[in-house]
Structure formats: C-alpha cells, structure tokens
Amino acid sequence: MAAEIVNPRSDSESLPGHTERESGAEPLDSFDPAFALHRGGKMAVQATVPVRDKDDLSLAYTPGVAKVCSAIAEQPDLVHDYTWKSSVVAVVTDGTAVLGLGDIGPEASLPVMEGKAILFKQFGGVDAVPIALSCTDVDEIVETVVRLAPSFGGVNLEDISAPRCFEIEKRLQERLDIPVFHDDQHGTAVVTLAALRNAARLSGRPLGDLRAVISGAGAAGVAIAKMLVEAGIGDVAVADRKGVVSRDREDLTPIKRELASFTNKAGLSGSLEAALAGADVFIGVSGGTVPETAVASMAEGAFVFAMANPDPEVHPEVAHKYAAVVATGRSDFPNQINNVLAFPGIFAGALQVRASRITEGMKLAAAEALAAVVGDDLAADYVIPSPFDERVAPAVTAAVAAAARAEGVARR
C-alpha cells in the first residue's frame, strides 16, 4: 500500500474552533495568515485503494490481508512490494534544535516536522511521517527509532542538537539496514558544495585552488567541512566561538578534535576574522555578525555564503561590495542555499534502489547533479537552482540511485 500526503481540508472548510478560541478571544488566525494555514495541521493520509463495498473490504482488510501477511512472514523482503515501507520516511526529532528557536520541545516542533513531510512529498514524491519524541537521551532515542524502523524505508533525523546528533546518526546507521540521514548536516553540505562548485566554475578556478573558512562547528559546519575535503578543496578552516579549530587547542570536544585532524592544513589559529584574511570562501552557519573589515580582507573575487536565518552573518549589501558571488539561506535574495534542493531527491534515489545506507559517494553525486542543473545559465546571481525548478529532484534522484548501485549498497 502507498499513501498520499494531502492537505486535510479545502480552503472553504472550517474546523472546530476556527472562529473563536477557548478563551473567547479573537483566534490567532485573525491576526496572522501563518496560523490560518496551519490550523488543523498541514497534512493527512489518504488511501490509494477503494473500500466501497464488502468485496473491497475483504481484499483491503480481512480476510484478504492475511494472505499478504503470511507471504511476508515467509519472505520478509516482500514487505517492500506489498506495503508502503519502501516509499515512506520517518522524520524524527526530539525538538532540541528547531530552526533558530532552539530547544522548544517535541510538541512545538510538530509544525516544522509536518512542513518537512510535505516538502518530501511535494519535491520528491516521497511519503513521510513526522515523529516527535518525548525524550532527549541518546540511548532512548536510538532504541526508540530502532523499534520503529520496521515501518519505514528510511529515517530523516531533524532538528536534534549537536553534539548528540552525531552519535545518534552514527549508532542508527550501525544498527539499521535502511538509510539514516541527518538533514541539518548532510543536506546543508550537499547544497553548499553544489553552489560552491558553480561559483568556482564561474570564476574559472578549481576547488583545489580555494581556501575556505566556515563559521560554526555544529552539525552543519562539521558536515560541510567533511564534504568540502571529500570534494578536493584546497584547504578549509572551521571556527567556533573560541576561534579557529586547530590541533593545538586543548578545549576541543571529540568531534572537534576529529575535525581538526583533517582541516586547517595551513595551521591557522586565533579568530575567525584573522582567518578570513586572504580567504577565497566564507561559509556562515552560525549566526552572529562578521565585521565588514574582515570581509574586505578576503581575496579578490571571493565567495560569501552567509546562511544564517533570518539574519545572515554578512548582509548581502555588504558582501556584494567585496565578493564575486553571494549566497544566503533566505528566499528573498538570489542563490538561496536551501536543504529542500537535496533531501527529497536523495531519499527518492535511495528508496528507488532500496539502498541500505546513504554513502559519501551518494552525497557527492547529489551535489554534482544539483550543480549541473544550472548548466549554461550560470551567473553570479544564479549558482544554485530554485527549489521550484522541476529538473532538480529527478536529477538528484537519478544521480543518487546510480551512485548507490556503483557503491554496492543498492538492493534492486
């Protein structure tokens, strides 16, 4: 069985409580269209088979369903053919790092998880189910997801705070034979690399000639650094609140010690601002503000990817004074680095071939395919396609599926 995620109501329908709140005050819908859109939730499950009479009922449920259950019990792989398992993803969070709101809890995270689920469907044709967990302990989260896994073809971890997100993903990947993907890490990294490839192509420089500085050593910063190194960048340094992550620092967490082992070949130390002097690329995934003087000290023809939302680390008006290519995380400026360009197609490709996991090669293939969509239209204000470009998801899906087969993790 498959299911379609649909809007649970039409615009003309009303739901209980639509006109007044329990307190008797004006409903929030009256003041903000976001509340009106979210009332009743943004998704529902719709059957894809009819149940019109007793014959339909006997096939969709008992006694017909028993034949299918028995067949799956004898041949477990049949679950992929006769249920929705191979086309549905669990979107799992504990509500500890939701957007820029921080630790707001599982209930408050649900509007975001619903949004993620409808983006899976809209942009990748993948069904997804939001699952907000009322626990934050690493062991409890891992055990809970492992127990839920038989119902799903993949797991998308979402809005789980660092450094716990690293361990949760790693342990789930070790225990499950389905794709487990923390989008805050890898989705951001895939789209960033795609945009950087095109910025480099526009300037006529190979990645190997570029030195990048990343502001932020959390989930996204670490993943971007790893992917840039995998892609062959010349050098990349990552800065946290205490400065550049370097091997001589004694205050590093295990994750940052590992980060220091494969980044910062130049041996930089000190502040982010100092590291930016002569740098070719700035990538911001931390918030805060980078002084204009530091941006001005970057190499000629630099790239500034200031992706904090809603306030970029470097405002585009400032960045354009010094940079050849400017990207942000916002939709009201050109070159939006948006994860929706990556995760729907990545999961669609992985599910298409029943991949056991998502490899580095599959992520690199996704970035290359995404960059290639821009093609000959490449320009300073167009180094990454729009999420609404209908070529994006099919291109990423095909590239990921092919990479999965090439790397031996595809099962069909």
PDB file of C-alpha atoms in Angstrom, residues 111-407:
ATOM      1  CA  PRO A 111       4.655  22.266  12.624  1.00  0.00           C
ATOM      2  CA  VAL A 112       8.222  22.071  11.298  1.00  0.00           C
ATOM      3  CA  MET A 113       8.149  18.276  11.004  1.00  0.00           C
ATOM      4  CA  GLU A 114       4.816  18.439   9.160  1.00  0.00           C
ATOM      5  CA  GLY A 115       6.376  21.007   6.852  1.00  0.00           C
ATOM      6  CA  LYS A 116       9.324  18.721   6.229  1.00  0.00           C
ATOM      7  CA  ALA A 117       6.963  15.864   5.400  1.00  0.00           C
ATOM      8  CA  ILE A 118       5.020  17.839   2.809  1.00  0.00           C
ATOM      9  CA  LEU A 119       8.285  19.004   1.235  1.00  0.00           C
ATOM     10  CA  PHE A 120       9.303  15.345   0.870  1.00  0.00           C
ATOM     11  CA  LYS A 121       6.054  14.725  -0.985  1.00  0.00           C
ATOM     12  CA  GLN A 122       5.940  17.940  -2.997  1.00  0.00           C
ATOM     13  CA  PHE A 123       9.530  17.898  -4.225  1.00  0.00           C
ATOM     14  CA  GLY A 124      10.485  14.215  -4.184  1.00  0.00           C
ATOM     15  CA  GLY A 125       7.266  12.226  -4.346  1.00  0.00           C
ATOM     16  CA  VAL A 126       8.258  10.573  -1.069  1.00  0.00           C
ATOM     17  CA  ASP A 127       5.742   9.935   1.718  1.00  0.00           C
ATOM     18  CA  ALA A 128       6.955  10.983   5.150  1.00  0.00           C
ATOM     19  CA  VAL A 129       5.595  10.744   8.685  1.00  0.00           C
ATOM     20  CA  PRO A 130       6.505  13.292  11.400  1.00  0.00           C
ATOM     21  CA  ILE A 131       7.629  11.647  14.643  1.00  0.00           C
ATOM     22  CA  ALA A 132       8.362  13.965  17.591  1.00  0.00           C
ATOM     23  CA  LEU A 133       9.891  12.058  20.509  1.00  0.00           C
ATOM     24  CA  SER A 134       9.362  12.952  24.139  1.00  0.00           C
ATOM     25  CA  CYS A 135      12.913  12.057  25.134  1.00  0.00           C
ATOM     26  CA  THR A 136      16.348  13.592  24.638  1.00  0.00           C
ATOM     27  CA  ASP A 137      18.612  10.841  25.963  1.00  0.00           C
ATOM     28  CA  VAL A 138      20.782   9.404  23.193  1.00  0.00           C
ATOM     29  CA  ASP A 139      20.210   5.789  24.207  1.00  0.00           C
ATOM     30  CA  GLU A 140      16.445   6.265  24.405  1.00  0.00           C
ATOM     31  CA  ILE A 141      16.246   7.977  21.021  1.00  0.00           C
ATOM     32  CA  VAL A 142      18.327   5.276  19.337  1.00  0.00           C
ATOM     33  CA  GLU A 143      16.305   2.453  20.872  1.00  0.00           C
ATOM     34  CA  THR A 144      13.004   4.132  20.005  1.00  0.00           C
ATOM     35  CA  VAL A 145      13.929   4.658  16.361  1.00  0.00           C
ATOM     36  CA  VAL A 146      15.272   1.112  16.047  1.00  0.00           C
ATOM     37  CA  ARG A 147      11.944  -0.217  17.305  1.00  0.00           C
ATOM     38  CA  LEU A 148      10.008   1.984  14.870  1.00  0.00           C
ATOM     39  CA  ALA A 149      12.211   1.153  11.881  1.00  0.00           C
ATOM     40  CA  PRO A 150      10.271  -1.869  10.532  1.00  0.00           C
ATOM     41  CA  SER A 151       7.544   0.541   9.371  1.00  0.00           C
ATOM     42  CA  PHE A 152       9.839   2.743   7.298  1.00  0.00           C
ATOM     43  CA  GLY A 153      12.180   2.666   4.319  1.00  0.00           C
ATOM     44  CA  GLY A 154      14.373   5.457   5.691  1.00  0.00           C
ATOM     45  CA  VAL A 155      14.917   7.782   8.634  1.00  0.00           C
ATOM     46  CA  ASN A 156      15.458  11.521   8.338  1.00  0.00           C
ATOM     47  CA  LEU A 157      16.809  12.958  11.588  1.00  0.00           C
ATOM     48  CA  GLU A 158      15.791  16.555  12.056  1.00  0.00           C
ATOM     49  CA  ASP A 159      16.455  19.415  14.465  1.00  0.00           C
ATOM     50  CA  ILE A 160      18.405  17.388  17.050  1.00  0.00           C
ATOM     51  CA  SER A 161      21.025  19.416  18.862  1.00  0.00           C
ATOM     52  CA  ALA A 162      24.775  18.878  18.491  1.00  0.00           C
ATOM     53  CA  PRO A 163      26.838  17.026  19.541  1.00  0.00           C
ATOM     54  CA  ARG A 164      24.179  14.390  20.300  1.00  0.00           C
ATOM     55  CA  CYS A 165      23.032  14.371  16.660  1.00  0.00           C
ATOM     56  CA  PHE A 166      26.389  12.956  15.532  1.00  0.00           C
ATOM     57  CA  GLU A 167      26.249   9.981  17.899  1.00  0.00           C
ATOM     58  CA  ILE A 168      22.560   9.306  17.246  1.00  0.00           C
ATOM     59  CA  GLU A 169      23.085   9.195  13.498  1.00  0.00           C
ATOM     60  CA  LYS A 170      26.206   7.034  13.754  1.00  0.00           C
ATOM     61  CA  ARG A 171      24.585   4.487  16.058  1.00  0.00           C
ATOM     62  CA  LEU A 172      21.429   4.250  13.992  1.00  0.00           C
ATOM     63  CA  GLN A 173      23.456   3.754  10.825  1.00  0.00           C
ATOM     64  CA  GLU A 174      25.286   0.903  12.530  1.00  0.00           C
ATOM     65  CA  ARG A 175      22.107  -0.806  13.710  1.00  0.00           C
ATOM     66  CA  LEU A 176      19.722  -0.303  10.792  1.00  0.00           C
ATOM     67  CA  ASP A 177      19.874  -1.510   7.195  1.00  0.00           C
ATOM     68  CA  ILE A 178      17.911   1.443   5.831  1.00  0.00           C
ATOM     69  CA  PRO A 179      19.124   4.962   5.015  1.00  0.00           C
ATOM     70  CA  VAL A 180      19.585   7.196   8.067  1.00  0.00           C
ATOM     71  CA  PHE A 181      20.284  10.817   7.186  1.00  0.00           C
ATOM     72  CA  HIS A 182      20.612  13.886   9.413  1.00  0.00           C
ATOM     73  CA  ASP A 183      19.492  16.614   7.047  1.00  0.00           C
ATOM     74  CA  ASP A 184      20.796  19.519   9.134  1.00  0.00           C
ATOM     75  CA  GLN A 185      24.246  18.092   8.497  1.00  0.00           C
ATOM     76  CA  HIS A 186      24.291  16.485   5.101  1.00  0.00           C
ATOM     77  CA  GLY A 187      21.518  18.281   3.252  1.00  0.00           C
ATOM     78  CA  THR A 188      23.149  21.607   4.028  1.00  0.00           C
ATOM     79  CA  ALA A 189      26.544  20.256   2.977  1.00  0.00           C
ATOM     80  CA  VAL A 190      25.263  18.898  -0.354  1.00  0.00           C
ATOM     81  CA  VAL A 191      23.632  22.169  -1.379  1.00  0.00           C
ATOM     82  CA  THR A 192      26.619  24.224  -0.204  1.00  0.00           C
ATOM     83  CA  LEU A 193      29.026  22.120  -2.250  1.00  0.00           C
ATOM     84  CA  ALA A 194      26.801  22.376  -5.332  1.00  0.00           C
ATOM     85  CA  ALA A 195      26.728  26.166  -5.082  1.00  0.00           C
ATOM     86  CA  LEU A 196      30.472  26.323  -4.456  1.00  0.00           C
ATOM     87  CA  ARG A 197      31.218  24.114  -7.471  1.00  0.00           C
ATOM     88  CA  ASN A 198      29.305  26.506  -9.678  1.00  0.00           C
ATOM     89  CA  ALA A 199      30.851  29.606  -8.114  1.00  0.00           C
ATOM     90  CA  ALA A 200      34.277  28.111  -8.786  1.00  0.00           C
ATOM     91  CA  ARG A 201      33.277  27.238 -12.358  1.00  0.00           C
ATOM     92  CA  LEU A 202      32.067  30.779 -12.901  1.00  0.00           C
ATOM     93  CA  SER A 203      35.405  32.170 -11.757  1.00  0.00           C
ATOM     94  CA  GLY A 204      37.431  29.623 -13.718  1.00  0.00           C
ATOM     95  CA  ARG A 205      39.091  28.183 -10.620  1.00  0.00           C
ATOM     96  CA  PRO A 206      39.201  24.546  -9.481  1.00  0.00           C
ATOM     97  CA  LEU A 207      38.111  23.696  -5.942  1.00  0.00           C
ATOM     98  CA  GLY A 208      41.667  22.650  -5.211  1.00  0.00           C
ATOM     99  CA  ASP A 209      42.822  26.261  -5.501  1.00  0.00           C
ATOM    100  CA  LEU A 210      40.350  27.586  -2.913  1.00  0.00           C
ATOM    101  CA  ARG A 211      40.775  28.200   0.798  1.00  0.00           C
ATOM    102  CA  ALA A 212      37.514  28.314   2.744  1.00  0.00           C
ATOM    103  CA  VAL A 213      36.627  29.458   6.246  1.00  0.00           C
ATOM    104  CA  ILE A 214      33.496  28.133   7.944  1.00  0.00           C
ATOM    105  CA  SER A 215      31.869  29.991  10.821  1.00  0.00           C
ATOM    106  CA  GLY A 216      30.217  27.389  13.032  1.00  0.00           C
ATOM    107  CA  ALA A 217      31.422  23.997  14.257  1.00  0.00           C
ATOM    108  CA  GLY A 218      27.992  22.499  14.877  1.00  0.00           C
ATOM    109  CA  ALA A 219      26.168  19.895  12.814  1.00  0.00           C
ATOM    110  CA  ALA A 220      26.156  21.838   9.541  1.00  0.00           C
ATOM    111  CA  GLY A 221      29.669  23.250   9.870  1.00  0.00           C
ATOM    112  CA  VAL A 222      31.249  19.865  10.535  1.00  0.00           C
ATOM    113  CA  ALA A 223      29.373  18.189   7.678  1.00  0.00           C
ATOM    114  CA  ILE A 224      30.227  20.963   5.213  1.00  0.00           C
ATOM    115  CA  ALA A 225      33.902  20.748   6.143  1.00  0.00           C
ATOM    116  CA  LYS A 226      33.921  16.977   5.624  1.00  0.00           C
ATOM    117  CA  MET A 227      32.197  17.238   2.272  1.00  0.00           C
ATOM    118  CA  LEU A 228      34.458  20.021   1.004  1.00  0.00           C
ATOM    119  CA  VAL A 229      37.508  17.946   1.896  1.00  0.00           C
ATOM    120  CA  GLU A 230      35.978  14.890   0.162  1.00  0.00           C
ATOM    121  CA  ALA A 231      35.353  17.062  -2.909  1.00  0.00           C
ATOM    122  CA  GLY A 232      39.002  18.171  -3.010  1.00  0.00           C
ATOM    123  CA  ILE A 233      39.007  21.751  -1.730  1.00  0.00           C
ATOM    124  CA  GLY A 234      42.458  23.242  -1.239  1.00  0.00           C
ATOM    125  CA  ASP A 235      42.011  23.955   2.469  1.00  0.00           C
ATOM    126  CA  VAL A 236      39.205  24.669   4.906  1.00  0.00           C
ATOM    127  CA  ALA A 237      39.327  26.034   8.432  1.00  0.00           C
ATOM    128  CA  VAL A 238      36.391  25.957  10.844  1.00  0.00           C
ATOM    129  CA  ALA A 239      35.875  28.494  13.606  1.00  0.00           C
ATOM    130  CA  ASP A 240      33.706  28.166  16.708  1.00  0.00           C
ATOM    131  CA  ARG A 241      33.033  30.770  19.397  1.00  0.00           C
ATOM    132  CA  LYS A 242      36.596  30.474  20.682  1.00  0.00           C
ATOM    133  CA  GLY A 243      38.281  30.824  17.310  1.00  0.00           C
ATOM    134  CA  VAL A 244      39.723  28.539  14.670  1.00  0.00           C
ATOM    135  CA  VAL A 245      39.537  24.822  15.439  1.00  0.00           C
ATOM    136  CA  SER A 246      43.185  23.772  15.437  1.00  0.00           C
ATOM    137  CA  ARG A 247      45.169  20.819  16.709  1.00  0.00           C
ATOM    138  CA  ASP A 248      46.942  22.877  19.360  1.00  0.00           C
ATOM    139  CA  ARG A 249      43.723  23.770  21.182  1.00  0.00           C
ATOM    140  CA  GLU A 250      43.193  21.861  24.417  1.00  0.00           C
ATOM    141  CA  ASP A 251      39.487  22.610  24.825  1.00  0.00           C
ATOM    142  CA  LEU A 252      38.174  20.592  21.883  1.00  0.00           C
ATOM    143  CA  THR A 253      35.379  18.048  22.122  1.00  0.00           C
ATOM    144  CA  PRO A 254      35.951  14.653  20.470  1.00  0.00           C
ATOM    145  CA  ILE A 255      34.020  15.816  17.396  1.00  0.00           C
ATOM    146  CA  LYS A 256      36.153  18.957  17.100  1.00  0.00           C
ATOM    147  CA  ARG A 257      39.375  17.002  17.655  1.00  0.00           C
ATOM    148  CA  GLU A 258      38.406  14.827  14.711  1.00  0.00           C
ATOM    149  CA  LEU A 259      37.550  17.973  12.735  1.00  0.00           C
ATOM    150  CA  ALA A 260      40.978  19.429  13.486  1.00  0.00           C
ATOM    151  CA  SER A 261      42.634  16.257  12.187  1.00  0.00           C
ATOM    152  CA  PHE A 262      41.521  16.791   8.573  1.00  0.00           C
ATOM    153  CA  THR A 263      41.024  20.573   8.290  1.00  0.00           C
ATOM    154  CA  ASN A 264      43.190  23.676   8.609  1.00  0.00           C
ATOM    155  CA  LYS A 265      46.243  22.427   6.744  1.00  0.00           C
ATOM    156  CA  ALA A 266      47.600  25.965   6.942  1.00  0.00           C
ATOM    157  CA  GLY A 267      47.782  25.699  10.732  1.00  0.00           C
ATOM    158  CA  LEU A 268      45.767  28.854  11.381  1.00  0.00           C
ATOM    159  CA  SER A 269      44.879  29.859  14.921  1.00  0.00           C
ATOM    160  CA  GLY A 270      43.133  32.772  16.540  1.00  0.00           C
ATOM    161  CA  SER A 271      39.922  34.487  15.492  1.00  0.00           C
ATOM    162  CA  LEU A 272      37.549  33.927  12.603  1.00  0.00           C
ATOM    163  CA  GLU A 273      38.296  37.452  11.422  1.00  0.00           C
ATOM    164  CA  ALA A 274      42.020  36.732  11.253  1.00  0.00           C
ATOM    165  CA  ALA A 275      41.400  33.501   9.323  1.00  0.00           C
ATOM    166  CA  LEU A 276      39.370  35.373   6.705  1.00  0.00           C
ATOM    167  CA  ALA A 277      42.357  37.461   5.607  1.00  0.00           C
ATOM    168  CA  GLY A 278      43.141  36.274   2.076  1.00  0.00           C
ATOM    169  CA  ALA A 279      40.478  33.530   2.166  1.00  0.00           C
ATOM    170  CA  ASP A 280      38.615  32.684  -1.039  1.00  0.00           C
ATOM    171  CA  VAL A 281      35.387  31.446   0.565  1.00  0.00           C
ATOM    172  CA  PHE A 282      33.353  32.331   3.644  1.00  0.00           C
ATOM    173  CA  ILE A 283      30.599  29.918   4.724  1.00  0.00           C
ATOM    174  CA  GLY A 284      28.429  31.011   7.631  1.00  0.00           C
ATOM    175  CA  VAL A 285      26.288  28.502   9.541  1.00  0.00           C
ATOM    176  CA  SER A 286      26.479  30.008  12.992  1.00  0.00           C
ATOM    177  CA  GLY A 287      24.657  33.317  13.219  1.00  0.00           C
ATOM    178  CA  GLY A 288      26.290  36.425  14.614  1.00  0.00           C
ATOM    179  CA  THR A 289      27.797  39.176  12.511  1.00  0.00           C
ATOM    180  CA  VAL A 290      31.095  39.207  10.661  1.00  0.00           C
ATOM    181  CA  PRO A 291      32.684  42.689  10.617  1.00  0.00           C
ATOM    182  CA  GLU A 292      32.845  44.339   7.227  1.00  0.00           C
ATOM    183  CA  THR A 293      36.581  44.836   7.658  1.00  0.00           C
ATOM    184  CA  ALA A 294      37.040  41.062   7.816  1.00  0.00           C
ATOM    185  CA  VAL A 295      35.029  40.567   4.618  1.00  0.00           C
ATOM    186  CA  ALA A 296      37.094  43.294   2.943  1.00  0.00           C
ATOM    187  CA  SER A 297      40.285  41.397   3.844  1.00  0.00           C
ATOM    188  CA  MET A 298      39.283  38.335   1.803  1.00  0.00           C
ATOM    189  CA  ALA A 299      40.910  37.541  -1.531  1.00  0.00           C
ATOM    190  CA  GLU A 300      39.774  39.318  -4.660  1.00  0.00           C
ATOM    191  CA  GLY A 301      36.822  37.570  -6.295  1.00  0.00           C
ATOM    192  CA  ALA A 302      35.856  35.810  -3.067  1.00  0.00           C
ATOM    193  CA  PHE A 303      32.612  33.945  -2.413  1.00  0.00           C
ATOM    194  CA  VAL A 304      30.440  34.740   0.610  1.00  0.00           C
ATOM    195  CA  PHE A 305      27.827  32.173   1.629  1.00  0.00           C
ATOM    196  CA  ALA A 306      26.189  33.732   4.705  1.00  0.00           C
ATOM    197  CA  MET A 307      23.450  31.249   5.511  1.00  0.00           C
ATOM    198  CA  ALA A 308      22.150  32.170   8.970  1.00  0.00           C
ATOM    199  CA  ASN A 309      18.407  32.870   9.082  1.00  0.00           C
ATOM    200  CA  PRO A 310      16.789  35.310   9.296  1.00  0.00           C
ATOM    201  CA  ASP A 311      19.893  37.481   9.672  1.00  0.00           C
ATOM    202  CA  PRO A 312      22.876  36.446   7.510  1.00  0.00           C
ATOM    203  CA  GLU A 313      26.323  36.732   9.092  1.00  0.00           C
ATOM    204  CA  VAL A 314      27.157  39.194   6.320  1.00  0.00           C
ATOM    205  CA  HIS A 315      24.307  41.183   4.824  1.00  0.00           C
ATOM    206  CA  PRO A 316      24.208  40.793   1.031  1.00  0.00           C
ATOM    207  CA  GLU A 317      24.572  44.556   0.529  1.00  0.00           C
ATOM    208  CA  VAL A 318      27.866  44.427   2.406  1.00  0.00           C
ATOM    209  CA  ALA A 319      29.011  41.163   0.827  1.00  0.00           C
ATOM    210  CA  HIS A 320      28.453  42.435  -2.715  1.00  0.00           C
ATOM    211  CA  LYS A 321      30.985  45.210  -2.117  1.00  0.00           C
ATOM    212  CA  TYR A 322      33.779  42.663  -1.948  1.00  0.00           C
ATOM    213  CA  ALA A 323      32.582  39.260  -3.196  1.00  0.00           C
ATOM    214  CA  ALA A 324      32.062  37.928  -6.705  1.00  0.00           C
ATOM    215  CA  VAL A 325      29.330  35.507  -5.608  1.00  0.00           C
ATOM    216  CA  VAL A 326      26.978  35.923  -2.656  1.00  0.00           C
ATOM    217  CA  ALA A 327      24.566  33.305  -1.310  1.00  0.00           C
ATOM    218  CA  THR A 328      22.297  33.231   1.741  1.00  0.00           C
ATOM    219  CA  GLY A 329      19.743  30.959   3.348  1.00  0.00           C
ATOM    220  CA  ARG A 330      16.923  33.376   2.560  1.00  0.00           C
ATOM    221  CA  SER A 331      14.409  33.138  -0.254  1.00  0.00           C
ATOM    222  CA  ASP A 332      14.281  36.905  -0.839  1.00  0.00           C
ATOM    223  CA  PHE A 333      17.866  37.055  -2.138  1.00  0.00           C
ATOM    224  CA  PRO A 334      19.429  35.228  -5.107  1.00  0.00           C
ATOM    225  CA  ASN A 335      21.331  31.981  -4.559  1.00  0.00           C
ATOM    226  CA  GLN A 336      19.349  30.520  -1.667  1.00  0.00           C
ATOM    227  CA  ILE A 337      21.122  27.593  -0.004  1.00  0.00           C
ATOM    228  CA  ASN A 338      18.028  25.544   0.816  1.00  0.00           C
ATOM    229  CA  ASN A 339      18.061  21.929   2.001  1.00  0.00           C
ATOM    230  CA  VAL A 340      14.885  21.200   0.064  1.00  0.00           C
ATOM    231  CA  LEU A 341      17.102  21.097  -3.025  1.00  0.00           C
ATOM    232  CA  ALA A 342      18.750  17.962  -1.651  1.00  0.00           C
ATOM    233  CA  PHE A 343      16.877  15.757   0.794  1.00  0.00           C
ATOM    234  CA  PRO A 344      13.777  14.861  -1.296  1.00  0.00           C
ATOM    235  CA  GLY A 345      15.859  13.654  -4.237  1.00  0.00           C
ATOM    236  CA  ILE A 346      18.454  11.943  -2.042  1.00  0.00           C
ATOM    237  CA  PHE A 347      15.821   9.870  -0.293  1.00  0.00           C
ATOM    238  CA  ALA A 348      13.889   9.253  -3.518  1.00  0.00           C
ATOM    239  CA  GLY A 349      17.041   7.873  -5.118  1.00  0.00           C
ATOM    240  CA  ALA A 350      17.949   5.762  -2.104  1.00  0.00           C
ATOM    241  CA  LEU A 351      14.449   4.336  -1.794  1.00  0.00           C
ATOM    242  CA  GLN A 352      14.216   3.675  -5.532  1.00  0.00           C
ATOM    243  CA  VAL A 353      17.060   1.159  -5.320  1.00  0.00           C
ATOM    244  CA  ARG A 354      16.324   0.094  -1.713  1.00  0.00           C
ATOM    245  CA  ALA A 355      19.737   1.315  -0.588  1.00  0.00           C
ATOM    246  CA  SER A 356      20.936   0.040   2.767  1.00  0.00           C
ATOM    247  CA  ARG A 357      22.519   3.392   3.578  1.00  0.00           C
ATOM    248  CA  ILE A 358      23.459   6.778   2.135  1.00  0.00           C
ATOM    249  CA  THR A 359      27.168   6.915   1.375  1.00  0.00           C
ATOM    250  CA  GLU A 360      29.575   9.798   0.899  1.00  0.00           C
ATOM    251  CA  GLY A 361      29.634   8.937  -2.787  1.00  0.00           C
ATOM    252  CA  MET A 362      25.863   9.275  -2.997  1.00  0.00           C
ATOM    253  CA  LYS A 363      26.000  12.704  -1.350  1.00  0.00           C
ATOM    254  CA  LEU A 364      28.774  13.864  -3.668  1.00  0.00           C
ATOM    255  CA  ALA A 365      26.759  12.617  -6.635  1.00  0.00           C
ATOM    256  CA  ALA A 366      23.763  14.597  -5.391  1.00  0.00           C
ATOM    257  CA  ALA A 367      25.868  17.760  -5.202  1.00  0.00           C
ATOM    258  CA  GLU A 368      27.257  17.264  -8.696  1.00  0.00           C
ATOM    259  CA  ALA A 369      23.802  16.643 -10.162  1.00  0.00           C
ATOM    260  CA  LEU A 370      22.365  19.688  -8.409  1.00  0.00           C
ATOM    261  CA  ALA A 371      25.179  21.894  -9.696  1.00  0.00           C
ATOM    262  CA  ALA A 372      24.701  20.551 -13.220  1.00  0.00           C
ATOM    263  CA  VAL A 373      21.055  21.678 -13.307  1.00  0.00           C
ATOM    264  CA  VAL A 374      22.272  25.289 -13.606  1.00  0.00           C
ATOM    265  CA  GLY A 375      24.122  24.416 -16.809  1.00  0.00           C
ATOM    266  CA  ASP A 376      24.875  27.223 -19.244  1.00  0.00           C
ATOM    267  CA  ASP A 377      22.677  29.677 -17.356  1.00  0.00           C
ATOM    268  CA  LEU A 378      25.407  30.058 -14.747  1.00  0.00           C
ATOM    269  CA  ALA A 379      25.767  33.621 -13.453  1.00  0.00           C
ATOM    270  CA  ALA A 380      26.842  35.401 -10.285  1.00  0.00           C
ATOM    271  CA  ASP A 381      23.231  35.557  -9.128  1.00  0.00           C
ATOM    272  CA  TYR A 382      22.468  32.004 -10.285  1.00  0.00           C
ATOM    273  CA  VAL A 383      24.912  29.417  -8.964  1.00  0.00           C
ATOM    274  CA  ILE A 384      22.187  27.203  -7.476  1.00  0.00           C
ATOM    275  CA  PRO A 385      18.754  26.409  -8.922  1.00  0.00           C
ATOM    276  CA  SER A 386      15.429  27.293  -7.363  1.00  0.00           C
ATOM    277  CA  PRO A 387      13.640  24.681  -5.242  1.00  0.00           C
ATOM    278  CA  PHE A 388      10.757  25.076  -7.705  1.00  0.00           C
ATOM    279  CA  ASP A 389      12.876  24.092 -10.695  1.00  0.00           C
ATOM    280  CA  GLU A 390      11.225  20.837 -11.766  1.00  0.00           C
ATOM    281  CA  ARG A 391      14.537  19.444 -13.016  1.00  0.00           C
ATOM    282  CA  VAL A 392      16.107  19.335  -9.545  1.00  0.00           C
ATOM    283  CA  ALA A 393      14.525  16.318  -7.863  1.00  0.00           C
ATOM    284  CA  PRO A 394      14.700  14.000 -10.910  1.00  0.00           C
ATOM    285  CA  ALA A 395      18.359  14.886 -11.460  1.00  0.00           C
ATOM    286  CA  VAL A 396      19.317  14.282  -7.841  1.00  0.00           C
ATOM    287  CA  THR A 397      17.231  11.104  -7.647  1.00  0.00           C
ATOM    288  CA  ALA A 398      18.872   9.586 -10.720  1.00  0.00           C
ATOM    289  CA  ALA A 399      22.387  10.509  -9.597  1.00  0.00           C
ATOM    290  CA  VAL A 400      21.897   9.087  -6.102  1.00  0.00           C
ATOM    291  CA  ALA A 401      20.383   5.854  -7.408  1.00  0.00           C
ATOM    292  CA  ALA A 402      23.272   5.380  -9.843  1.00  0.00           C
ATOM    293  CA  ALA A 403      25.844   6.093  -7.131  1.00  0.00           C
ATOM    294  CA  ALA A 404      24.160   3.597  -4.793  1.00  0.00           C
ATOM    295  CA  ARG A 405      24.452   0.900  -7.443  1.00  0.00           C
ATOM    296  CA  ALA A 406      28.070   1.824  -8.140  1.00  0.00           C
ATOM    297  CA  GLU A 407      28.961   1.643  -4.446  1.00  0.00           C
TER     298      GLU A 407
END
